[in-house]
PDB file of C-alpha atoms in Angstrom:
ATOM      1  CA  MET N  24      61.115  46.633 -63.757  1.00 30.00           C
ATOM      2  CA  ARG N  25      64.493  47.299 -62.040  1.00 39.00           C
ATOM      3  CA  ILE N  26      66.193  44.280 -60.630  1.00 39.00           C
ATOM      4  CA  GLN N  27      68.326  44.817 -57.562  1.00 48.00           C
ATOM      5  CA  SER N  28      71.637  43.178 -57.389  1.00 50.00           C
ATOM      6  CA  GLY N  29      73.655  42.135 -54.369  1.00 62.00           C
ATOM      7  CA  HIS N  30      72.669  40.465 -51.196  1.00 74.00           C
ATOM      8  CA  ARG N  31      70.588  41.541 -48.102  1.00 75.00           C
ATOM      9  CA  PRO N  32      71.781  39.594 -45.092  1.00 74.00           C
ATOM     10  CA  PHE N  33      69.773  41.984 -42.755  1.00 77.00           C
ATOM     11  CA  HIS N  34      66.991  44.322 -43.245  1.00 67.00           C
ATOM     12  CA  SER N  35      68.140  47.523 -45.095  1.00 73.00           C
ATOM     13  CA  VAL N  36      71.753  46.144 -45.328  1.00 77.00           C
ATOM     14  CA  HIS N  37      72.935  45.658 -49.035  1.00 71.00           C
ATOM     15  CA  VAL N  38      76.302  43.944 -49.868  1.00 76.00           C
ATOM     16  CA  THR N  39      77.698  43.139 -53.243  1.00 71.00           C
ATOM     17  CA  SER N  40      78.562  39.461 -52.225  1.00 73.00           C
ATOM     18  CA  PRO N  41      77.275  37.148 -49.451  1.00 78.00           C
ATOM     19  CA  PRO N  42      79.149  37.408 -46.254  1.00 78.00           C
ATOM     20  CA  ARG N  43      81.815  34.557 -45.743  1.00 82.00           C
ATOM     21  CA  GLY N  44      82.002  33.671 -42.100  1.00 87.00           C
ATOM     22  CA  VAL N  45      80.978  35.382 -38.977  1.00 92.00           C
ATOM     23  CA  ARG N  46      83.278  38.075 -39.134  1.00 92.00           C
ATOM     24  CA  GLU N  47      82.063  39.443 -42.500  1.00 89.00           C
ATOM     25  CA  LEU N  48      78.426  39.011 -41.287  1.00 92.00           C
ATOM     26  CA  CYS N  49      79.314  41.187 -38.159  1.00 91.00           C
ATOM     27  CA  ARG N  50      80.936  43.822 -40.397  1.00 90.00           C
ATOM     28  CA  ALA N  51      77.830  43.797 -42.520  1.00 88.00           C
ATOM     29  CA  TYR N  52      75.702  44.452 -39.392  1.00 88.00           C
ATOM     30  CA  LEU N  53      77.804  47.204 -38.074  1.00 91.00           C
ATOM     31  CA  PRO N  54      75.731  49.991 -39.537  1.00 89.00           C
ATOM     32  CA  LEU N  55      72.695  48.716 -37.597  1.00 87.00           C
ATOM     33  CA  LEU N  56      74.477  48.197 -34.230  1.00 91.00           C
ATOM     34  CA  SER N  57      73.592  50.670 -31.528  1.00 89.00           C
ATOM     35  CA  GLU N  58      76.276  52.299 -29.568  1.00 87.00           C
ATOM     36  CA  ALA N  59      75.605  50.398 -26.382  1.00 91.00           C
ATOM     37  CA  ALA N  60      75.231  46.899 -28.033  1.00 96.00           C
ATOM     38  CA  TYR N  61      77.974  44.156 -28.199  1.00 98.00           C
ATOM     39  CA  PHE N  62      78.316  40.991 -30.125  1.00 97.00           C
ATOM     40  CA  SER N  63      77.859  38.277 -27.489  1.00 97.00           C
ATOM     41  CA  HIS N  64      77.516  34.614 -26.808  1.00 97.00           C
ATOM     42  CA  GLN N  65      78.557  32.283 -29.727  1.00 97.00           C
ATOM     43  CA  THR N  66      79.030  35.243 -32.100  1.00 97.00           C
ATOM     44  CA  ALA N  67      81.471  36.773 -29.678  1.00 98.00           C
ATOM     45  CA  ALA N  68      83.199  33.341 -29.094  1.00 98.00           C
ATOM     46  CA  MET N  69      84.054  33.130 -32.816  1.00 97.00           C
ATOM     47  CA  LEU N  70      85.393  36.620 -32.967  1.00 97.00           C
ATOM     48  CA  LEU N  71      87.623  35.939 -30.085  1.00 97.00           C
ATOM     49  CA  GLY N  72      88.681  32.492 -31.443  1.00 97.00           C
ATOM     50  CA  ILE N  73      87.215  30.369 -28.632  1.00 97.00           C
ATOM     51  CA  PRO N  74      86.641  26.915 -29.982  1.00 96.00           C
ATOM     52  CA  LEU N  75      83.062  25.710 -30.280  1.00 96.00           C
ATOM     53  CA  PRO N  76      81.463  22.543 -31.376  1.00 95.00           C
ATOM     54  CA  SER N  77      80.674  22.664 -35.044  1.00 90.00           C
ATOM     55  CA  GLN N  78      76.736  22.777 -34.441  1.00 90.00           C
ATOM     56  CA  LEU N  79      77.280  26.132 -32.624  1.00 91.00           C
ATOM     57  CA  SER N  80      79.243  27.871 -35.214  1.00 85.00           C
ATOM     58  CA  GLU N  81      76.191  28.619 -37.494  1.00 85.00           C
ATOM     59  CA  GLY N  82      73.129  30.598 -36.857  1.00 87.00           C
ATOM     60  CA  PRO N  83      71.976  34.125 -36.106  1.00 93.00           C
ATOM     61  CA  LEU N  84      74.314  36.805 -34.715  1.00 95.00           C
ATOM     62  CA  HIS N  85      74.004  37.185 -30.930  1.00 97.00           C
ATOM     63  CA  ILE N  86      73.979  40.770 -29.772  1.00 97.00           C
ATOM     64  CA  ALA N  87      73.541  41.955 -26.175  1.00 97.00           C
ATOM     65  CA  VAL N  88      72.454  45.219 -24.538  1.00 96.00           C
ATOM     66  CA  ALA N  89      72.132  46.017 -20.867  1.00 95.00           C
ATOM     67  CA  PHE N  90      68.692  45.862 -19.397  1.00 93.00           C
ATOM     68  CA  PRO N  91      66.358  47.799 -19.547  1.00 93.00           C
ATOM     69  CA  ARG N  92      67.424  48.511 -23.152  1.00 93.00           C
ATOM     70  CA  THR N  93      65.455  46.775 -25.927  1.00 93.00           C
ATOM     71  CA  PRO N  94      67.545  44.016 -27.632  1.00 94.00           C
ATOM     72  CA  PRO N  95      67.857  44.066 -31.445  1.00 91.00           C
ATOM     73  CA  ARG N  96      65.362  42.080 -33.383  1.00 90.00           C
ATOM     74  CA  GLY N  97      65.084  40.926 -36.931  1.00 88.00           C
ATOM     75  CA  ARG N  98      66.157  38.318 -39.514  1.00 86.00           C
ATOM     76  CA  GLY N  99      69.402  36.684 -38.782  1.00 89.00           C
ATOM     77  CA  VAL N 100      69.759  38.313 -35.249  1.00 92.00           C
ATOM     78  CA  HIS N 101      69.197  36.958 -31.743  1.00 95.00           C
ATOM     79  CA  GLY N 102      69.137  39.885 -29.118  1.00 96.00           C
ATOM     80  CA  HIS N 103      69.769  39.531 -25.472  1.00 96.00           C
ATOM     81  CA  SER N 104      68.911  41.853 -22.733  1.00 95.00           C
ATOM     82  CA  LEU N 105      71.432  41.307 -19.868  1.00 94.00           C
ATOM     83  CA  GLY N 106      71.898  42.682 -16.322  1.00 91.00           C
ATOM     84  CA  SER N 107      75.407  43.802 -17.105  1.00 87.00           C
ATOM     85  CA  VAL N 108      77.158  44.162 -20.442  1.00 93.00           C
ATOM     86  CA  HIS N 109      80.580  45.713 -21.154  1.00 93.00           C
ATOM     87  CA  GLY N 110      83.204  44.872 -23.716  1.00 95.00           C
ATOM     88  CA  GLU N 111      85.916  46.026 -25.947  1.00 94.00           C
ATOM     89  CA  ILE N 112      86.772  46.754 -29.622  1.00 94.00           C
ATOM     90  CA  VAL N 113      88.126  43.532 -31.438  1.00 94.00           C
ATOM     91  CA  ASP N 114      89.284  44.074 -35.045  1.00 92.00           C
ATOM     92  CA  GLY N 115      86.945  47.059 -35.245  1.00 93.00           C
ATOM     93  CA  MET N 116      83.985  45.335 -33.691  1.00 95.00           C
ATOM     94  CA  PRO N 117      82.372  45.797 -30.312  1.00 97.00           C
ATOM     95  CA  VAL N 118      82.548  42.391 -28.495  1.00 98.00           C
ATOM     96  CA  CYS N 119      81.552  41.521 -24.912  1.00 97.00           C
ATOM     97  CA  ALA N 120      84.552  40.938 -22.513  1.00 97.00           C
ATOM     98  CA  PRO N 121      85.942  37.569 -22.663  1.00 98.00           C
ATOM     99  CA  ALA N 122      85.040  36.729 -19.149  1.00 98.00           C
ATOM    100  CA  GLN N 123      81.446  37.578 -19.808  1.00 97.00           C
ATOM    101  CA  VAL N 124      81.373  35.750 -22.934  1.00 98.00           C
ATOM    102  CA  TRP N 125      82.645  32.496 -21.052  1.00 98.00           C
ATOM    103  CA  CYS N 126      79.725  32.977 -18.719  1.00 97.00           C
ATOM    104  CA  GLN N 127      77.328  33.497 -21.499  1.00 97.00           C
ATOM    105  CA  LEU N 128      78.512  30.317 -23.164  1.00 98.00           C
ATOM    106  CA  SER N 129      77.666  28.317 -20.019  1.00 97.00           C
ATOM    107  CA  GLY N 130      74.134  28.339 -21.060  1.00 94.00           C
ATOM    108  CA  VAL N 131      74.678  26.546 -24.324  1.00 96.00           C
ATOM    109  CA  LEU N 132      77.823  24.470 -23.944  1.00 97.00           C
ATOM    110  CA  ASP N 133      78.090  21.338 -22.101  1.00 97.00           C
ATOM    111  CA  ARG N 134      80.545  21.559 -19.124  1.00 97.00           C
ATOM    112  CA  GLU N 135      83.519  19.821 -20.895  1.00 98.00           C
ATOM    113  CA  ASP N 136      83.424  22.312 -23.789  1.00 98.00           C
ATOM    114  CA  LEU N 137      83.074  25.119 -21.233  1.00 98.00           C
ATOM    115  CA  VAL N 138      86.330  24.133 -19.831  1.00 98.00           C
ATOM    116  CA  ALA N 139      87.797  24.115 -23.298  1.00 98.00           C
ATOM    117  CA  ALA N 140      86.590  27.523 -23.836  1.00 98.00           C
ATOM    118  CA  GLY N 141      88.109  28.616 -20.515  1.00 98.00           C
ATOM    119  CA  ASP N 142      91.373  27.009 -21.538  1.00 98.00           C
ATOM    120  CA  HIS N 143      91.517  28.910 -24.540  1.00 98.00           C
ATOM    121  CA  LEU N 144      90.878  32.225 -22.676  1.00 98.00           C
ATOM    122  CA  VAL N 145      93.657  31.747 -20.155  1.00 98.00           C
ATOM    123  CA  GLY N 146      96.145  31.339 -22.868  1.00 98.00           C
ATOM    124  CA  ALA N 147      99.071  28.824 -23.817  1.00 97.00           C
ATOM    125  CA  ARG N 148     102.772  28.853 -24.571  1.00 94.00           C
ATOM    126  CA  ARG N 149     102.227  30.403 -27.994  1.00 92.00           C
ATOM    127  CA  ARG N 150      98.837  32.153 -27.291  1.00 95.00           C
ATOM    128  CA  GLU N 151      98.455  35.215 -25.151  1.00 96.00           C
ATOM    129  CA  PRO N 152      95.546  35.052 -22.471  1.00 97.00           C
ATOM    130  CA  LEU N 153      92.310  36.883 -23.167  1.00 98.00           C
ATOM    131  CA  ALA N 154      91.387  36.670 -19.527  1.00 98.00           C
ATOM    132  CA  GLU N 155      92.714  35.562 -16.143  1.00 97.00           C
ATOM    133  CA  ILE N 156      91.102  32.792 -14.224  1.00 97.00           C
ATOM    134  CA  ASP N 157      90.178  35.359 -11.455  1.00 98.00           C
ATOM    135  CA  GLU N 158      88.356  37.310 -14.055  1.00 97.00           C
ATOM    136  CA  LEU N 159      86.364  34.213 -14.929  1.00 98.00           C
ATOM    137  CA  MET N 160      85.714  33.515 -11.316  1.00 97.00           C
ATOM    138  CA  ASP N 161      84.643  37.154 -10.649  1.00 96.00           C
ATOM    139  CA  ALA N 162      82.238  37.255 -13.556  1.00 96.00           C
ATOM    140  CA  ALA N 163      80.852  33.762 -12.545  1.00 96.00           C
ATOM    141  CA  ALA N 164      80.287  35.017  -9.008  1.00 94.00           C
ATOM    142  CA  ASP N 165      78.310  38.092 -10.330  1.00 91.00           C
ATOM    143  CA  LEU N 166      75.930  35.719 -12.139  1.00 89.00           C
ATOM    144  CA  ASN N 167      75.314  33.338  -9.299  1.00 83.00           C
ATOM    145  CA  ARG N 168      72.270  31.127  -9.689  1.00 80.00           C
ATOM    146  CA  THR N 169      71.630  32.292 -13.295  1.00 86.00           C
ATOM    147  CA  LYS N 170      71.500  29.788 -16.132  1.00 89.00           C
ATOM    148  CA  GLY N 171      74.573  27.773 -16.557  1.00 94.00           C
ATOM    149  CA  SER N 172      75.770  28.344 -12.879  1.00 95.00           C
ATOM    150  CA  ARG N 173      76.222  24.549 -12.202  1.00 95.00           C
ATOM    151  CA  SER N 174      78.309  24.185 -15.375  1.00 97.00           C
ATOM    152  CA  ARG N 175      80.500  27.107 -14.294  1.00 97.00           C
ATOM    153  CA  VAL N 176      80.952  25.878 -10.789  1.00 97.00           C
ATOM    154  CA  TRP N 177      82.197  22.366 -12.309  1.00 98.00           C
ATOM    155  CA  ALA N 178      84.459  23.958 -15.035  1.00 98.00           C
ATOM    156  CA  LEU N 179      86.210  26.645 -13.167  1.00 98.00           C
ATOM    157  CA  PRO N 180      88.599  24.392 -11.123  1.00 98.00           C
ATOM    158  CA  ARG N 181      89.287  22.384 -14.200  1.00 98.00           C
ATOM    159  CA  ILE N 182      90.603  25.255 -16.433  1.00 98.00           C
ATOM    160  CA  ARG N 183      94.255  24.990 -17.200  1.00 97.00           C
ATOM    161  CA  PHE N 184      96.975  27.135 -18.956  1.00 97.00           C
ATOM    162  CA  GLY N 185      98.489  25.525 -21.986  1.00 97.00           C
ATOM    163  CA  ALA N 186      96.110  23.757 -24.063  1.00 97.00           C
ATOM    164  CA  ASP N 187      96.551  24.346 -27.845  1.00 95.00           C
ATOM    165  CA  SER N 188      93.130  23.100 -29.008  1.00 95.00           C
ATOM    166  CA  ARG N 189      89.645  22.001 -27.998  1.00 97.00           C
ATOM    167  CA  PRO N 190      90.508  18.184 -28.501  1.00 96.00           C
ATOM    168  CA  GLU N 191      93.393  18.569 -26.185  1.00 97.00           C
ATOM    169  CA  SER N 192      91.238  20.068 -23.356  1.00 98.00           C
ATOM    170  CA  LEU N 193      88.617  17.368 -23.890  1.00 98.00           C
ATOM    171  CA  LEU N 194      91.395  14.606 -24.046  1.00 98.00           C
ATOM    172  CA  ARG N 195      92.650  15.804 -20.618  1.00 98.00           C
ATOM    173  CA  LEU N 196      89.112  15.718 -19.128  1.00 98.00           C
ATOM    174  CA  LEU N 197      88.413  12.372 -20.526  1.00 97.00           C
ATOM    175  CA  LEU N 198      91.751  11.070 -19.055  1.00 96.00           C
ATOM    176  CA  GLU N 199      90.961  12.577 -15.635  1.00 96.00           C
ATOM    177  CA  GLU N 200      87.391  10.977 -15.840  1.00 95.00           C
ATOM    178  CA  TYR N 201      89.190   7.632 -16.295  1.00 93.00           C
ATOM    179  CA  GLY N 202      91.261   8.306 -13.190  1.00 93.00           C
ATOM    180  CA  TYR N 203      94.479   9.393 -14.497  1.00 93.00           C
ATOM    181  CA  THR N 204      95.694  12.210 -12.262  1.00 92.00           C
ATOM    182  CA  GLY N 205      98.751  14.439 -12.287  1.00 93.00           C
ATOM    183  CA  LEU N 206      98.447  15.279 -16.067  1.00 96.00           C
ATOM    184  CA  GLU N 207     100.737  18.136 -17.159  1.00 96.00           C
ATOM    185  CA  VAL N 208      99.650  20.211 -20.067  1.00 97.00           C
ATOM    186  CA  ASN N 209     102.325  21.056 -22.743  1.00 95.00           C
ATOM    187  CA  ARG N 210     104.985  21.157 -20.153  1.00 94.00           C
ATOM    188  CA  PRO N 211     108.655  21.133 -21.532  1.00 92.00           C
ATOM    189  CA  VAL N 212     110.530  17.802 -21.608  1.00 91.00           C
ATOM    190  CA  LEU N 213     114.339  18.070 -21.636  1.00 88.00           C
ATOM    191  CA  LEU N 214     116.051  15.603 -24.004  1.00 88.00           C
ATOM    192  CA  ARG N 215     119.698  14.914 -24.992  1.00 84.00           C
ATOM    193  CA  GLY N 216     120.930  16.280 -21.691  1.00 79.00           C
ATOM    194  CA  GLY N 217     118.849  19.462 -21.986  1.00 78.00           C
ATOM    195  CA  ARG N 218     119.719  20.339 -25.504  1.00 84.00           C
ATOM    196  CA  LEU N 219     116.423  19.585 -27.047  1.00 89.00           C
ATOM    197  CA  VAL N 220     113.034  20.642 -25.509  1.00 92.00           C
ATOM    198  CA  LEU N 221     109.763  19.103 -26.574  1.00 92.00           C
ATOM    199  CA  HIS N 222     106.196  19.832 -25.551  1.00 92.00           C
ATOM    200  CA  PRO N 223     103.862  16.843 -25.595  1.00 93.00           C
ATOM    201  CA  ASP N 224     100.202  17.673 -25.445  1.00 95.00           C
ATOM    202  CA  LEU N 225      99.753  15.826 -22.126  1.00 96.00           C
ATOM    203  CA  ARG N 226     101.929  13.707 -20.014  1.00 95.00           C
ATOM    204  CA  LEU N 227     102.021  11.662 -16.787  1.00 94.00           C
ATOM    205  CA  PRO N 228     105.669  12.179 -15.634  1.00 91.00           C
ATOM    206  CA  HIS N 229     105.534   9.470 -12.946  1.00 88.00           C
ATOM    207  CA  ARG N 230     104.486   7.002 -15.543  1.00 87.00           C
ATOM    208  CA  ARG N 231     106.881   8.328 -18.286  1.00 89.00           C
ATOM    209  CA  LEU N 232     103.878   8.514 -20.576  1.00 93.00           C
ATOM    210  CA  ALA N 233     103.042  11.201 -23.060  1.00 94.00           C
ATOM    211  CA  PHE N 234      99.757  11.838 -25.107  1.00 95.00           C
ATOM    212  CA  GLN N 235      99.626  13.317 -28.467  1.00 94.00           C
ATOM    213  CA  TYR N 236      96.271  14.281 -30.131  1.00 94.00           C
ATOM    214  CA  GLU N 237      96.556  13.850 -33.939  1.00 90.00           C
ATOM    215  CA  GLY N 238      93.673  15.487 -35.761  1.00 79.00           C
ATOM    216  CA  ASP N 239      93.054  15.279 -39.448  1.00 71.00           C
ATOM    217  CA  GLY N 240      95.618  18.031 -40.194  1.00 64.00           C
ATOM    218  CA  HIS N 241      98.309  15.673 -38.920  1.00 61.00           C
ATOM    219  CA  ARG N 242      97.447  13.095 -41.226  1.00 64.00           C
ATOM    220  CA  VAL N 243      97.019  15.126 -44.552  1.00 67.00           C
ATOM    221  CA  ASP N 244     100.075  17.463 -43.804  1.00 73.00           C
ATOM    222  CA  PRO N 245     103.399  15.589 -44.744  1.00 78.00           C
ATOM    223  CA  ARG N 246     105.470  17.892 -42.849  1.00 84.00           C
ATOM    224  CA  GLN N 247     103.341  17.592 -39.820  1.00 80.00           C
ATOM    225  CA  TRP N 248     103.333  13.932 -40.043  1.00 82.00           C
ATOM    226  CA  GLN N 249     106.975  13.639 -40.332  1.00 86.00           C
ATOM    227  CA  ALA N 250     107.269  15.973 -37.166  1.00 83.00           C
ATOM    228  CA  ASP N 251     104.924  13.748 -35.256  1.00 84.00           C
ATOM    229  CA  ILE N 252     107.023  10.625 -36.096  1.00 87.00           C
ATOM    230  CA  GLU N 253     110.242  12.366 -35.229  1.00 88.00           C
ATOM    231  CA  ARG N 254     108.932  13.640 -31.886  1.00 86.00           C
ATOM    232  CA  ARG N 255     107.536  10.233 -30.911  1.00 89.00           C
ATOM    233  CA  ASP N 256     110.757   8.596 -31.784  1.00 90.00           C
ATOM    234  CA  LEU N 257     112.840  11.180 -29.616  1.00 90.00           C
ATOM    235  CA  LEU N 258     110.592  10.722 -26.741  1.00 91.00           C
ATOM    236  CA  GLU N 259     110.637   6.828 -26.761  1.00 89.00           C
ATOM    237  CA  ALA N 260     114.379   6.829 -27.382  1.00 89.00           C
ATOM    238  CA  GLU N 261     114.724   8.261 -23.777  1.00 84.00           C
ATOM    239  CA  GLY N 262     112.402   6.027 -22.058  1.00 86.00           C
ATOM    240  CA  ARG N 263     109.121   7.573 -22.622  1.00 88.00           C
ATOM    241  CA  ARG N 264     106.073   5.958 -24.194  1.00 91.00           C
ATOM    242  CA  VAL N 265     103.791   8.018 -26.606  1.00 93.00           C
ATOM    243  CA  VAL N 266      99.965   7.361 -26.818  1.00 94.00           C
ATOM    244  CA  ARG N 267      98.669   8.652 -30.162  1.00 93.00           C
ATOM    245  CA  VAL N 268      95.024   9.749 -29.839  1.00 95.00           C
ATOM    246  CA  THR N 269      92.561  10.448 -32.799  1.00 93.00           C
ATOM    247  CA  SER N 270      89.274  11.897 -33.209  1.00 93.00           C
ATOM    248  CA  ARG N 271      87.711   8.402 -33.230  1.00 93.00           C
ATOM    249  CA  ASP N 272      89.257   7.657 -29.701  1.00 95.00           C
ATOM    250  CA  LEU N 273      87.886  10.926 -28.340  1.00 94.00           C
ATOM    251  CA  PHE N 274      84.631  11.516 -30.060  1.00 94.00           C
ATOM    252  CA  GLY N 275      83.723   8.102 -31.822  1.00 94.00           C
ATOM    253  CA  ASN N 276      84.466   5.222 -29.319  1.00 94.00           C
ATOM    254  CA  PRO N 277      85.948   6.636 -26.009  1.00 94.00           C
ATOM    255  CA  ASP N 278      85.179   3.219 -24.260  1.00 93.00           C
ATOM    256  CA  ALA N 279      87.409   1.357 -26.646  1.00 93.00           C
ATOM    257  CA  PHE N 280      90.133   3.874 -26.084  1.00 94.00           C
ATOM    258  CA  ARG N 281      89.785   3.419 -22.397  1.00 93.00           C
ATOM    259  CA  ASP N 282      90.196  -0.223 -22.775  1.00 91.00           C
ATOM    260  CA  ARG N 283      93.146   0.265 -25.082  1.00 90.00           C
ATOM    261  CA  LEU N 284      94.744   2.709 -22.696  1.00 89.00           C
ATOM    262  CA  ALA N 285      94.266   0.385 -19.647  1.00 87.00           C
ATOM    263  CA  GLY N 286      96.441  -2.139 -21.273  1.00 80.00           C
ATOM    264  CA  PHE N 287      98.883   0.365 -22.417  1.00 73.00           C
ATOM    265  CA  VAL N 288      99.482   1.944 -18.990  1.00 71.00           C
ATOM    266  CA  THR N 289      99.776  -1.532 -17.375  1.00 65.00           C
ATOM    267  CA  ASN N 290     102.694  -2.403 -19.618  1.00 60.00           C
ATOM    268  CA  VAL N 291     104.136   1.027 -19.027  1.00 55.00           C
ATOM    269  CA  ASP N 292     103.819   0.550 -15.190  1.00 52.00           C
ATOM    270  CA  ILE N 293     105.586  -2.900 -15.543  1.00 43.00           C
ATOM    271  CA  ARG N 294     108.363  -1.428 -17.628  1.00 51.00           C
ATOM    272  CA  ALA N 295     108.855   1.649 -15.232  1.00 45.00           C
ATOM    273  CA  THR N 296     109.085  -0.746 -12.265  1.00 41.00           C
ATOM    274  CA  LYS N 297     111.756  -2.847 -13.913  1.00 43.00           C
ATOM    275  CA  ASP N 298     113.702   0.389 -14.772  1.00 45.00           C
ATOM    276  CA  ASP N 299     113.451   1.450 -11.122  1.00 42.00           C
ATOM    277  CA  ILE N 300     114.769  -2.019  -9.863  1.00 31.00           C
ATOM    278  CA  ARG N 301     117.718  -1.833 -12.451  1.00 38.00           C
ATOM    279  CA  ASP N 302     118.488   1.698 -11.282  1.00 39.00           C
ATOM    280  CA  GLU N 303     118.663   0.611  -7.689  1.00 34.00           C
ATOM    281  CA  SER N 304     120.910  -2.353  -8.411  1.00 31.00           C
TER     282      SER N 304
END
């Protein structure tokens, strides 16, 4: 009896080793992909680098075709027949247009994560935009009253240029929920008479307050840890206070973070008022 070696991630697809990650899995499926089909939804989001909650980063490949075409079926595939589908080639693979992907995600993401996805698409200081906010608005208008429409309406006016990560976006939304307005995202702060420029994750200029999200990478990378300490010292040396925020604050116990922040902000306001009086005297 002949024993076949290799792996079969999809029917009639043989590979020598199991695909590692969504990109390799998509490449393995390419021979089965019809000309008018595009990777979509969560699959497209991962190919485009859009941040997703961990529970959505696994599962079948999502593939979309335009109605009335029949969507693909089979093991490891979730097919979609949509009213309109268009896209582009990304790293050799057909992917739905970023604005369409954002609308597709509105049916599976909560509204805060939909904002984080939009923040990623509109770009940041060191990340080129994949879509303009007008493109997201137009795509959402085309899908009015379809699944996720309420989330899209809520998320669109809250999308901002500049966020470097999903936690930064979620932190901004949490702070806004707590009533802190006027937050600036990764805007430059001039120090030492303009000779040094830093970019805090978030800041409240009128309160001389900056926020830095510190994920696990900040803790385990010695160079990053040292850079964080130096940045905080530089900001505080020129009269700004820095709030360090961790995953526990954001995802574990946000109520405790709110209480801690309330006391912190009160102290900052008292200090700022004293500084203002000193400046006037």
